[in-house]
Structures are given as structure tokens and as C-alpha cells.
Short mmCIF file of C-alpha atoms in Angstrom, two decimals:
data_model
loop_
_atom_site.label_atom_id
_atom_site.label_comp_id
_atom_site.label_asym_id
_atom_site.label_seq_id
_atom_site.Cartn_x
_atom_site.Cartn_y
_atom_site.Cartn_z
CA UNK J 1 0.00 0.00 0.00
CA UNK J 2 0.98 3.44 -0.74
CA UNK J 3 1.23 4.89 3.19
CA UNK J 4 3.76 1.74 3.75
CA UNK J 5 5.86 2.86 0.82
CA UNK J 6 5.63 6.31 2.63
CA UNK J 7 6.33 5.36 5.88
CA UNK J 8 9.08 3.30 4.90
CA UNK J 9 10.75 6.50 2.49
CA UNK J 10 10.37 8.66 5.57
CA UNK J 11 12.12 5.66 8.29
CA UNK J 12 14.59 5.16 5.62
CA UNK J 13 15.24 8.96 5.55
CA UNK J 14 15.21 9.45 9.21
CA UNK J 15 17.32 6.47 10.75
CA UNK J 16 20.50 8.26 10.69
CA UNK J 17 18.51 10.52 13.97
CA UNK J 18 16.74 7.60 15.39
CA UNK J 19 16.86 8.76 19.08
CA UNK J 20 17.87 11.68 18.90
CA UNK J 21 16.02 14.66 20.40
CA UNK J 22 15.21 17.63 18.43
CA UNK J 23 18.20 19.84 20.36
CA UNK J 24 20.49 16.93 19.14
CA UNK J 25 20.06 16.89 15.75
CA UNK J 26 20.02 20.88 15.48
CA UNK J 27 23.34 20.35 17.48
CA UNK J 28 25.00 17.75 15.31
CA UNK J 29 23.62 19.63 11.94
CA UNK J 30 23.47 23.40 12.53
CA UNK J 31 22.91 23.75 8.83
CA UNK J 32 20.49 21.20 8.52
CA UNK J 33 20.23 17.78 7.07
CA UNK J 34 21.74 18.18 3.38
CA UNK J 35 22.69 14.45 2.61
CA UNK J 36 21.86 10.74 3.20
CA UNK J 37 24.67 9.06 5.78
CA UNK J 38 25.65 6.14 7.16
CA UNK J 39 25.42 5.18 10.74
CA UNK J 40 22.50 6.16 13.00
CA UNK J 41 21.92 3.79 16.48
CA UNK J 42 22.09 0.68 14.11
CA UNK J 43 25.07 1.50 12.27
CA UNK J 44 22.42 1.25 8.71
CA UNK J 45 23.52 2.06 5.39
CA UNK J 46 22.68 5.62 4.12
CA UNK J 47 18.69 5.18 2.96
CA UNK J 48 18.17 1.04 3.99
CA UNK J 49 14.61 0.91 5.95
CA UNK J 50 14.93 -0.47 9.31
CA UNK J 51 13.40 -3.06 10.91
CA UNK J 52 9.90 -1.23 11.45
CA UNK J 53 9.54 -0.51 7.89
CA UNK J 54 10.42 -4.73 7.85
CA UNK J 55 8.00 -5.14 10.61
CA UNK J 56 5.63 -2.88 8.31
CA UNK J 57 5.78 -4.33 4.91
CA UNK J 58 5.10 -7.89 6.20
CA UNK J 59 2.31 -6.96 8.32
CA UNK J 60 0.67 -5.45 4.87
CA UNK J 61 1.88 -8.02 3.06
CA UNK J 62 -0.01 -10.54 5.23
CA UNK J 63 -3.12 -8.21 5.53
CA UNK J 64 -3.38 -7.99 1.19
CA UNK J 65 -2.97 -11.89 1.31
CA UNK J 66 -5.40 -13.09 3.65
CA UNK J 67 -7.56 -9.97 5.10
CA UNK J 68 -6.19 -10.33 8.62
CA UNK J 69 -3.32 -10.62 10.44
CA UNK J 70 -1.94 -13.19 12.66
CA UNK J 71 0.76 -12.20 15.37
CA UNK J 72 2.10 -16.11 15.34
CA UNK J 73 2.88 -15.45 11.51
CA UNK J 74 3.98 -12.47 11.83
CA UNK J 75 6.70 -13.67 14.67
CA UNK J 76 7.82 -16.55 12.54
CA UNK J 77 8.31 -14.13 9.91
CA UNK J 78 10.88 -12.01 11.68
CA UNK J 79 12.71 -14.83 12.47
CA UNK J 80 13.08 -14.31 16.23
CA UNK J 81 12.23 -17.06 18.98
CA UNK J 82 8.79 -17.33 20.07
#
């Protein structure tokens, strides 16, 4: 769906400042945000969603498929232990 595509630009765009307040950021970039970076609290390649826009796609994903969602599916498609 589009809003997941959207969601996932604007995670994608924003992980480099994940946790960071807004006096943080203005500290860090005085002139503002001009370019896509590496790093962030997960060390993520400039632009690569995180794991909530993972989290986000499957969920819709499994929604389109079957017109619900499961949370046991939706676990074993992370890949993390029950």
C-alpha cells in the first residue's frame, strides 16, 4: 500500500537521527540535514529501511494476502524465537 511505501521512504530517511532529540540533531547539523549518511543507532547504510519498515511491509503483506493478520505469523516471519 501506498502509506507503507511512505512510511518506509520517511524511516529510511530518518534512521541516521533515530533517538535523537530535536536539540540533538540541530546540534550535530546546525545547517540542517543536506545528505543521506551512514550510521545512526544501528550503524544502517545511508537510505536502507529499518526493521519497522520490515516489521511494516510484512504486516501489509499478510493483511493484502489473507484480510487479517496473525501475530504467530507475523513472529515466525521475523525470524526471532517465540
Amino acid at each position: 500500500p501506498k502509506a507503507t511505501s511512505l512510511a518506509a521512504i520517511g524511516d529510511a530517511l530518518g534512521n541516521l537521527f533515530e533517538f535523537q532529540s530535536s536539540e540533538e540533531i540541530r546540534r550535530n547539523y546546525p545547517d540542517g540535514v543536506r545528505n543521506l549518511a551512514d550510521g545512526g543507532t544501528w550503524n544502517i547504510i545511508a537510505g536502507q529501511p529499518t526493521h519497522d519498515s520490515e516489521m511494516a511491509l510484512l504486516i501489509s503483506r499478510m493483511r493484502a494476502e489473507r484480510g487479517t493478520y496473525d501475530s504467530e505469523d507475523t513472529l515466525r516471519g521475523t525470524g526471532l524465537p517465540p
